Amino acid sequence: FRKINGVSIIGDVINHGKREYWDPSKSVHYHATLAAGENTLEVQLVRVLMKSIVANGGKFSADHFRKAYVEFMTTPGSHNDTYA
């Protein structure tokens, strides 16, 4: 995996601790780390979008959502999905 200044995007910046599942020589299902019934990343991002709309007075703001998205994706433990 390519690192920039010793940091890997997958595993260090987003998908914390999941870099091993991105090894192209392995055959790993993209939701392998989810428990049965656990929400996928996509579902959790819809929740981030809905919360952003509510926080912005019921109106969509691309800037507000973008900030919420980046915060969610870069916060360790925010989701358990391998896929990004």
PDB file of N, CA and C in Angstrom:
ATOM      1  N   PHE A   1       0.835  -1.182   0.000  1.00  0.00           N
ATOM      2  CA  PHE A   1       0.000   0.000   0.000  1.00  0.00           C
ATOM      3  C   PHE A   1       0.875   1.239   0.000  1.00  0.00           C
ATOM      4  N   ARG A   2       0.436   2.203  -0.732  1.00  0.00           N
ATOM      5  CA  ARG A   2       1.185   3.449  -0.829  1.00  0.00           C
ATOM      6  C   ARG A   2       0.965   4.274   0.433  1.00  0.00           C
ATOM      7  N   LYS A   3       2.047   4.804   0.939  1.00  0.00           N
ATOM      8  CA  LYS A   3       1.978   5.682   2.096  1.00  0.00           C
ATOM      9  C   LYS A   3       2.535   7.042   1.722  1.00  0.00           C
ATOM     10  N   ILE A   4       1.978   8.075   2.311  1.00  0.00           N
ATOM     11  CA  ILE A   4       2.465   9.436   2.126  1.00  0.00           C
ATOM     12  C   ILE A   4       2.930   9.909   3.495  1.00  0.00           C
ATOM     13  N   ASN A   5       4.199  10.223   3.602  1.00  0.00           N
ATOM     14  CA  ASN A   5       4.781  10.625   4.885  1.00  0.00           C
ATOM     15  C   ASN A   5       4.498   9.591   5.970  1.00  0.00           C
ATOM     16  N   GLY A   6       4.559   8.309   5.602  1.00  0.00           N
ATOM     17  CA  GLY A   6       4.351   7.236   6.561  1.00  0.00           C
ATOM     18  C   GLY A   6       2.906   6.955   6.915  1.00  0.00           C
ATOM     19  N   VAL A   7       1.968   7.596   6.197  1.00  0.00           N
ATOM     20  CA  VAL A   7       0.538   7.445   6.497  1.00  0.00           C
ATOM     21  C   VAL A   7      -0.161   6.810   5.304  1.00  0.00           C
ATOM     22  N   SER A   8      -0.955   5.780   5.582  1.00  0.00           N
ATOM     23  CA  SER A   8      -1.768   5.140   4.557  1.00  0.00           C
ATOM     24  C   SER A   8      -3.197   5.692   4.663  1.00  0.00           C
ATOM     25  N   ILE A   9      -3.770   6.103   3.542  1.00  0.00           N
ATOM     26  CA  ILE A   9      -5.141   6.631   3.574  1.00  0.00           C
ATOM     27  C   ILE A   9      -6.069   5.573   4.159  1.00  0.00           C
ATOM     28  N   ILE A  10      -6.047   4.362   3.568  1.00  0.00           N
ATOM     29  CA  ILE A  10      -6.858   3.263   4.101  1.00  0.00           C
ATOM     30  C   ILE A  10      -6.116   2.672   5.285  1.00  0.00           C
ATOM     31  N   GLY A  11      -6.710   2.752   6.444  1.00  0.00           N
ATOM     32  CA  GLY A  11      -6.115   2.189   7.652  1.00  0.00           C
ATOM     33  C   GLY A  11      -5.663   3.231   8.653  1.00  0.00           C
ATOM     34  N   ASP A  12      -5.168   4.364   8.163  1.00  0.00           N
ATOM     35  CA  ASP A  12      -4.697   5.412   9.063  1.00  0.00           C
ATOM     36  C   ASP A  12      -5.619   6.631   9.075  1.00  0.00           C
ATOM     37  N   VAL A  13      -6.058   7.064   7.897  1.00  0.00           N
ATOM     38  CA  VAL A  13      -6.899   8.268   7.799  1.00  0.00           C
ATOM     39  C   VAL A  13      -8.378   7.893   7.830  1.00  0.00           C
ATOM     40  N   ILE A  14      -8.750   6.891   7.038  1.00  0.00           N
ATOM     41  CA  ILE A  14     -10.116   6.350   7.065  1.00  0.00           C
ATOM     42  C   ILE A  14     -10.016   4.833   7.232  1.00  0.00           C
ATOM     43  N   ASN A  15     -11.120   4.212   7.570  1.00  0.00           N
ATOM     44  CA  ASN A  15     -11.150   2.752   7.776  1.00  0.00           C
ATOM     45  C   ASN A  15     -10.042   2.319   8.727  1.00  0.00           C
ATOM     46  N   HIS A  16      -9.979   2.974   9.843  1.00  0.00           N
ATOM     47  CA  HIS A  16      -8.948   2.733  10.849  1.00  0.00           C
ATOM     48  C   HIS A  16      -8.877   1.259  11.225  1.00  0.00           C
ATOM     49  N   GLY A  17      -7.662   0.707  11.121  1.00  0.00           N
ATOM     50  CA  GLY A  17      -7.442  -0.675  11.486  1.00  0.00           C
ATOM     51  C   GLY A  17      -7.936  -1.699  10.481  1.00  0.00           C
ATOM     52  N   LYS A  18      -8.307  -1.260   9.289  1.00  0.00           N
ATOM     53  CA  LYS A  18      -8.869  -2.196   8.305  1.00  0.00           C
ATOM     54  C   LYS A  18      -7.996  -2.353   7.054  1.00  0.00           C
ATOM     55  N   ARG A  19      -6.788  -1.847   7.102  1.00  0.00           N
ATOM     56  CA  ARG A  19      -5.918  -1.886   5.921  1.00  0.00           C
ATOM     57  C   ARG A  19      -5.666  -3.301   5.431  1.00  0.00           C
ATOM     58  N   GLU A  20      -5.540  -4.249   6.348  1.00  0.00           N
ATOM     59  CA  GLU A  20      -5.247  -5.635   5.959  1.00  0.00           C
ATOM     60  C   GLU A  20      -6.314  -6.215   5.042  1.00  0.00           C
ATOM     61  N   TYR A  21      -7.545  -5.729   5.153  1.00  0.00           N
ATOM     62  CA  TYR A  21      -8.639  -6.249   4.328  1.00  0.00           C
ATOM     63  C   TYR A  21      -8.611  -5.711   2.899  1.00  0.00           C
ATOM     64  N   TRP A  22      -7.764  -4.741   2.644  1.00  0.00           N
ATOM     65  CA  TRP A  22      -7.646  -4.143   1.315  1.00  0.00           C
ATOM     66  C   TRP A  22      -6.513  -4.754   0.491  1.00  0.00           C
ATOM     67  N   ASP A  23      -5.890  -5.788   0.990  1.00  0.00           N
ATOM     68  CA  ASP A  23      -4.798  -6.449   0.284  1.00  0.00           C
ATOM     69  C   ASP A  23      -5.347  -7.093  -0.986  1.00  0.00           C
ATOM     70  N   PRO A  24      -4.887  -6.651  -2.174  1.00  0.00           N
ATOM     71  CA  PRO A  24      -5.429  -7.192  -3.425  1.00  0.00           C
ATOM     72  C   PRO A  24      -5.130  -8.675  -3.639  1.00  0.00           C
ATOM     73  N   SER A  25      -4.176  -9.228  -2.894  1.00  0.00           N
ATOM     74  CA  SER A  25      -3.873 -10.652  -3.046  1.00  0.00           C
ATOM     75  C   SER A  25      -4.820 -11.526  -2.227  1.00  0.00           C
ATOM     76  N   LYS A  26      -5.663 -10.910  -1.394  1.00  0.00           N
ATOM     77  CA  LYS A  26      -6.628 -11.645  -0.588  1.00  0.00           C
ATOM     78  C   LYS A  26      -8.032 -11.466  -1.158  1.00  0.00           C
ATOM     79  N   SER A  27      -8.863 -12.430  -0.918  1.00  0.00           N
ATOM     80  CA  SER A  27     -10.261 -12.345  -1.349  1.00  0.00           C
ATOM     81  C   SER A  27     -11.119 -12.130  -0.105  1.00  0.00           C
ATOM     82  N   VAL A  28     -11.417 -10.865   0.166  1.00  0.00           N
ATOM     83  CA  VAL A  28     -12.174 -10.501   1.363  1.00  0.00           C
ATOM     84  C   VAL A  28     -13.441  -9.767   0.934  1.00  0.00           C
ATOM     85  N   HIS A  29     -14.572 -10.201   1.466  1.00  0.00           N
ATOM     86  CA  HIS A  29     -15.831  -9.520   1.168  1.00  0.00           C
ATOM     87  C   HIS A  29     -15.774  -8.106   1.718  1.00  0.00           C
ATOM     88  N   TYR A  30     -16.324  -7.145   1.003  1.00  0.00           N
ATOM     89  CA  TYR A  30     -16.195  -5.740   1.385  1.00  0.00           C
ATOM     90  C   TYR A  30     -16.974  -5.349   2.630  1.00  0.00           C
ATOM     91  N   HIS A  31     -17.813  -6.212   3.148  1.00  0.00           N
ATOM     92  CA  HIS A  31     -18.490  -5.952   4.427  1.00  0.00           C
ATOM     93  C   HIS A  31     -18.093  -7.013   5.464  1.00  0.00           C
ATOM     94  N   ALA A  32     -16.912  -7.592   5.307  1.00  0.00           N
ATOM     95  CA  ALA A  32     -16.474  -8.715   6.138  1.00  0.00           C
ATOM     96  C   ALA A  32     -16.405  -8.400   7.625  1.00  0.00           C
ATOM     97  N   THR A  33     -16.198  -7.160   7.984  1.00  0.00           N
ATOM     98  CA  THR A  33     -16.021  -6.811   9.396  1.00  0.00           C
ATOM     99  C   THR A  33     -17.327  -6.446  10.096  1.00  0.00           C
ATOM    100  N   LEU A  34     -18.433  -6.486   9.370  1.00  0.00           N
ATOM    101  CA  LEU A  34     -19.728  -6.157   9.972  1.00  0.00           C
ATOM    102  C   LEU A  34     -20.350  -7.390  10.625  1.00  0.00           C
ATOM    103  N   ALA A  35     -20.960  -7.169  11.771  1.00  0.00           N
ATOM    104  CA  ALA A  35     -21.728  -8.234  12.424  1.00  0.00           C
ATOM    105  C   ALA A  35     -23.065  -8.361  11.697  1.00  0.00           C
ATOM    106  N   ALA A  36     -23.703  -9.510  11.835  1.00  0.00           N
ATOM    107  CA  ALA A  36     -25.013  -9.717  11.216  1.00  0.00           C
ATOM    108  C   ALA A  36     -25.964  -8.618  11.667  1.00  0.00           C
ATOM    109  N   GLY A  37     -26.588  -7.944  10.711  1.00  0.00           N
ATOM    110  CA  GLY A  37     -27.548  -6.893  11.012  1.00  0.00           C
ATOM    111  C   GLY A  37     -26.945  -5.518  11.237  1.00  0.00           C
ATOM    112  N   GLU A  38     -25.632  -5.429  11.275  1.00  0.00           N
ATOM    113  CA  GLU A  38     -24.981  -4.127  11.475  1.00  0.00           C
ATOM    114  C   GLU A  38     -25.088  -3.284  10.211  1.00  0.00           C
ATOM    115  N   ASN A  39     -25.282  -1.986  10.366  1.00  0.00           N
ATOM    116  CA  ASN A  39     -25.445  -1.091   9.222  1.00  0.00           C
ATOM    117  C   ASN A  39     -24.154  -0.941   8.427  1.00  0.00           C
ATOM    118  N   THR A  40     -24.305  -0.900   7.105  1.00  0.00           N
ATOM    119  CA  THR A  40     -23.166  -0.666   6.222  1.00  0.00           C
ATOM    120  C   THR A  40     -22.750   0.795   6.293  1.00  0.00           C
ATOM    121  N   LEU A  41     -21.600   1.087   5.739  1.00  0.00           N
ATOM    122  CA  LEU A  41     -21.117   2.464   5.690  1.00  0.00           C
ATOM    123  C   LEU A  41     -22.117   3.353   4.959  1.00  0.00           C
ATOM    124  N   GLU A  42     -22.692   2.856   3.880  1.00  0.00           N
ATOM    125  CA  GLU A  42     -23.639   3.661   3.107  1.00  0.00           C
ATOM    126  C   GLU A  42     -24.818   4.103   3.973  1.00  0.00           C
ATOM    127  N   VAL A  43     -25.371   3.189   4.756  1.00  0.00           N
ATOM    128  CA  VAL A  43     -26.504   3.520   5.624  1.00  0.00           C
ATOM    129  C   VAL A  43     -26.070   4.552   6.664  1.00  0.00           C
ATOM    130  N   GLN A  44     -24.903   4.372   7.212  1.00  0.00           N
ATOM    131  CA  GLN A  44     -24.428   5.317   8.215  1.00  0.00           C
ATOM    132  C   GLN A  44     -24.178   6.697   7.606  1.00  0.00           C
ATOM    133  N   LEU A  45     -23.758   6.739   6.356  1.00  0.00           N
ATOM    134  CA  LEU A  45     -23.560   8.035   5.697  1.00  0.00           C
ATOM    135  C   LEU A  45     -24.888   8.731   5.420  1.00  0.00           C
ATOM    136  N   VAL A  46     -25.940   7.962   5.175  1.00  0.00           N
ATOM    137  CA  VAL A  46     -27.274   8.563   5.032  1.00  0.00           C
ATOM    138  C   VAL A  46     -27.669   9.228   6.351  1.00  0.00           C
ATOM    139  N   ARG A  47     -27.335   8.581   7.464  1.00  0.00           N
ATOM    140  CA  ARG A  47     -27.612   9.183   8.775  1.00  0.00           C
ATOM    141  C   ARG A  47     -26.826  10.479   8.956  1.00  0.00           C
ATOM    142  N   VAL A  48     -25.565  10.495   8.516  1.00  0.00           N
ATOM    143  CA  VAL A  48     -24.748  11.710   8.593  1.00  0.00           C
ATOM    144  C   VAL A  48     -25.410  12.811   7.763  1.00  0.00           C
ATOM    145  N   LEU A  49     -25.892  12.463   6.577  1.00  0.00           N
ATOM    146  CA  LEU A  49     -26.576  13.432   5.718  1.00  0.00           C
ATOM    147  C   LEU A  49     -27.834  13.968   6.386  1.00  0.00           C
ATOM    148  N   MET A  50     -28.650  13.083   6.936  1.00  0.00           N
ATOM    149  CA  MET A  50     -29.897  13.514   7.585  1.00  0.00           C
ATOM    150  C   MET A  50     -29.614  14.422   8.783  1.00  0.00           C
ATOM    151  N   LYS A  51     -28.625  14.065   9.589  1.00  0.00           N
ATOM    152  CA  LYS A  51     -28.258  14.902  10.727  1.00  0.00           C
ATOM    153  C   LYS A  51     -27.754  16.269  10.266  1.00  0.00           C
ATOM    154  N   SER A  52     -27.026  16.290   9.162  1.00  0.00           N
ATOM    155  CA  SER A  52     -26.528  17.545   8.612  1.00  0.00           C
ATOM    156  C   SER A  52     -27.684  18.443   8.178  1.00  0.00           C
ATOM    157  N   ILE A  53     -28.678  17.857   7.529  1.00  0.00           N
ATOM    158  CA  ILE A  53     -29.847  18.631   7.087  1.00  0.00           C
ATOM    159  C   ILE A  53     -30.595  19.197   8.291  1.00  0.00           C
ATOM    160  N   VAL A  54     -30.799  18.374   9.312  1.00  0.00           N
ATOM    161  CA  VAL A  54     -31.491  18.833  10.524  1.00  0.00           C
ATOM    162  C   VAL A  54     -30.701  19.962  11.190  1.00  0.00           C
ATOM    163  N   ALA A  55     -29.380  19.781  11.308  1.00  0.00           N
ATOM    164  CA  ALA A  55     -28.539  20.791  11.950  1.00  0.00           C
ATOM    165  C   ALA A  55     -28.502  22.098  11.168  1.00  0.00           C
ATOM    166  N   ASN A  56     -28.849  22.030   9.887  1.00  0.00           N
ATOM    167  CA  ASN A  56     -28.833  23.217   9.024  1.00  0.00           C
ATOM    168  C   ASN A  56     -30.245  23.754   8.801  1.00  0.00           C
ATOM    169  N   GLY A  57     -31.122  23.549   9.762  1.00  0.00           N
ATOM    170  CA  GLY A  57     -32.470  24.117   9.685  1.00  0.00           C
ATOM    171  C   GLY A  57     -33.365  23.461   8.653  1.00  0.00           C
ATOM    172  N   GLY A  58     -33.113  22.184   8.350  1.00  0.00           N
ATOM    173  CA  GLY A  58     -33.957  21.467   7.396  1.00  0.00           C
ATOM    174  C   GLY A  58     -33.572  21.682   5.945  1.00  0.00           C
ATOM    175  N   LYS A  59     -32.452  22.323   5.716  1.00  0.00           N
ATOM    176  CA  LYS A  59     -31.996  22.589   4.344  1.00  0.00           C
ATOM    177  C   LYS A  59     -30.656  21.911   4.108  1.00  0.00           C
ATOM    178  N   PHE A  60     -30.488  21.405   2.884  1.00  0.00           N
ATOM    179  CA  PHE A  60     -29.224  20.790   2.517  1.00  0.00           C
ATOM    180  C   PHE A  60     -28.182  21.858   2.248  1.00  0.00           C
ATOM    181  N   SER A  61     -27.009  21.675   2.820  1.00  0.00           N
ATOM    182  CA  SER A  61     -25.858  22.539   2.548  1.00  0.00           C
ATOM    183  C   SER A  61     -24.689  21.616   2.213  1.00  0.00           C
ATOM    184  N   ALA A  62     -24.174  21.746   1.011  1.00  0.00           N
ATOM    185  CA  ALA A  62     -23.049  20.906   0.596  1.00  0.00           C
ATOM    186  C   ALA A  62     -21.853  21.114   1.519  1.00  0.00           C
ATOM    187  N   ASP A  63     -21.582  22.355   1.911  1.00  0.00           N
ATOM    188  CA  ASP A  63     -20.449  22.621   2.792  1.00  0.00           C
ATOM    189  C   ASP A  63     -20.629  21.965   4.155  1.00  0.00           C
ATOM    190  N   HIS A  64     -21.833  22.078   4.723  1.00  0.00           N
ATOM    191  CA  HIS A  64     -22.104  21.482   6.029  1.00  0.00           C
ATOM    192  C   HIS A  64     -21.980  19.965   5.959  1.00  0.00           C
ATOM    193  N   PHE A  65     -22.563  19.368   4.928  1.00  0.00           N
ATOM    194  CA  PHE A  65     -22.486  17.915   4.785  1.00  0.00           C
ATOM    195  C   PHE A  65     -21.049  17.457   4.566  1.00  0.00           C
ATOM    196  N   ARG A  66     -20.312  18.177   3.744  1.00  0.00           N
ATOM    197  CA  ARG A  66     -18.922  17.810   3.466  1.00  0.00           C
ATOM    198  C   ARG A  66     -18.106  17.776   4.762  1.00  0.00           C
ATOM    199  N   LYS A  67     -18.284  18.774   5.604  1.00  0.00           N
ATOM    200  CA  LYS A  67     -17.560  18.819   6.883  1.00  0.00           C
ATOM    201  C   LYS A  67     -17.975  17.647   7.780  1.00  0.00           C
ATOM    202  N   ALA A  68     -19.268  17.368   7.834  1.00  0.00           N
ATOM    203  CA  ALA A  68     -19.762  16.256   8.650  1.00  0.00           C
ATOM    204  C   ALA A  68     -19.246  14.926   8.112  1.00  0.00           C
ATOM    205  N   TYR A  69     -19.210  14.790   6.787  1.00  0.00           N
ATOM    206  CA  TYR A  69     -18.712  13.566   6.143  1.00  0.00           C
ATOM    207  C   TYR A  69     -17.239  13.334   6.480  1.00  0.00           C
ATOM    208  N   VAL A  70     -16.421  14.367   6.313  1.00  0.00           N
ATOM    209  CA  VAL A  70     -14.993  14.242   6.587  1.00  0.00           C
ATOM    210  C   VAL A  70     -14.768  13.916   8.062  1.00  0.00           C
ATOM    211  N   GLU A  71     -15.498  14.575   8.945  1.00  0.00           N
ATOM    212  CA  GLU A  71     -15.354  14.290  10.369  1.00  0.00           C
ATOM    213  C   GLU A  71     -15.722  12.834  10.678  1.00  0.00           C
ATOM    214  N   PHE A  72     -16.826  12.373  10.106  1.00  0.00           N
ATOM    215  CA  PHE A  72     -17.266  10.996  10.324  1.00  0.00           C
ATOM    216  C   PHE A  72     -16.231   9.998   9.807  1.00  0.00           C
ATOM    217  N   MET A  73     -15.775  10.201   8.583  1.00  0.00           N
ATOM    218  CA  MET A  73     -14.863   9.238   7.957  1.00  0.00           C
ATOM    219  C   MET A  73     -13.487   9.208   8.615  1.00  0.00           C
ATOM    220  N   THR A  74     -13.067  10.310   9.207  1.00  0.00           N
ATOM    221  CA  THR A  74     -11.728  10.369   9.794  1.00  0.00           C
ATOM    222  C   THR A  74     -11.727  10.143  11.305  1.00  0.00           C
ATOM    223  N   THR A  75     -12.881   9.870  11.893  1.00  0.00           N
ATOM    224  CA  THR A  75     -12.966   9.594  13.327  1.00  0.00           C
ATOM    225  C   THR A  75     -12.855   8.089  13.567  1.00  0.00           C
ATOM    226  N   PRO A  76     -11.812   7.662  14.263  1.00  0.00           N
ATOM    227  CA  PRO A  76     -11.679   6.230  14.558  1.00  0.00           C
ATOM    228  C   PRO A  76     -12.917   5.704  15.305  1.00  0.00           C
ATOM    229  N   GLY A  77     -13.397   4.539  14.869  1.00  0.00           N
ATOM    230  CA  GLY A  77     -14.541   3.912  15.509  1.00  0.00           C
ATOM    231  C   GLY A  77     -15.898   4.424  15.064  1.00  0.00           C
ATOM    232  N   SER A  78     -15.930   5.326  14.100  1.00  0.00           N
ATOM    233  CA  SER A  78     -17.217   5.875  13.647  1.00  0.00           C
ATOM    234  C   SER A  78     -18.051   4.833  12.903  1.00  0.00           C
ATOM    235  N   HIS A  79     -17.404   3.855  12.287  1.00  0.00           N
ATOM    236  CA  HIS A  79     -18.101   2.765  11.613  1.00  0.00           C
ATOM    237  C   HIS A  79     -17.210   1.533  11.605  1.00  0.00           C
ATOM    238  N   ASN A  80     -17.833   0.389  11.386  1.00  0.00           N
ATOM    239  CA  ASN A  80     -17.108  -0.873  11.433  1.00  0.00           C
ATOM    240  C   ASN A  80     -16.983  -1.536  10.060  1.00  0.00           C
ATOM    241  N   ASP A  81     -17.364  -0.842   9.018  1.00  0.00           N
ATOM    242  CA  ASP A  81     -17.339  -1.424   7.668  1.00  0.00           C
ATOM    243  C   ASP A  81     -15.934  -1.395   7.095  1.00  0.00           C
ATOM    244  N   THR A  82     -15.616  -2.401   6.283  1.00  0.00           N
ATOM    245  CA  THR A  82     -14.324  -2.455   5.597  1.00  0.00           C
ATOM    246  C   THR A  82     -14.359  -1.595   4.341  1.00  0.00           C
ATOM    247  N   TYR A  83     -15.523  -1.505   3.747  1.00  0.00           N
ATOM    248  CA  TYR A  83     -15.715  -0.797   2.485  1.00  0.00           C
ATOM    249  C   TYR A  83     -15.638   0.718   2.678  1.00  0.00           C
ATOM    250  N   ALA A  84     -15.083   1.406   1.701  1.00  0.00           N
ATOM    251  CA  ALA A  84     -15.085   2.871   1.724  1.00  0.00           C
ATOM    252  C   ALA A  84     -15.158   3.387   0.299  1.00  0.00           C
TER     253      ALA A  84
END
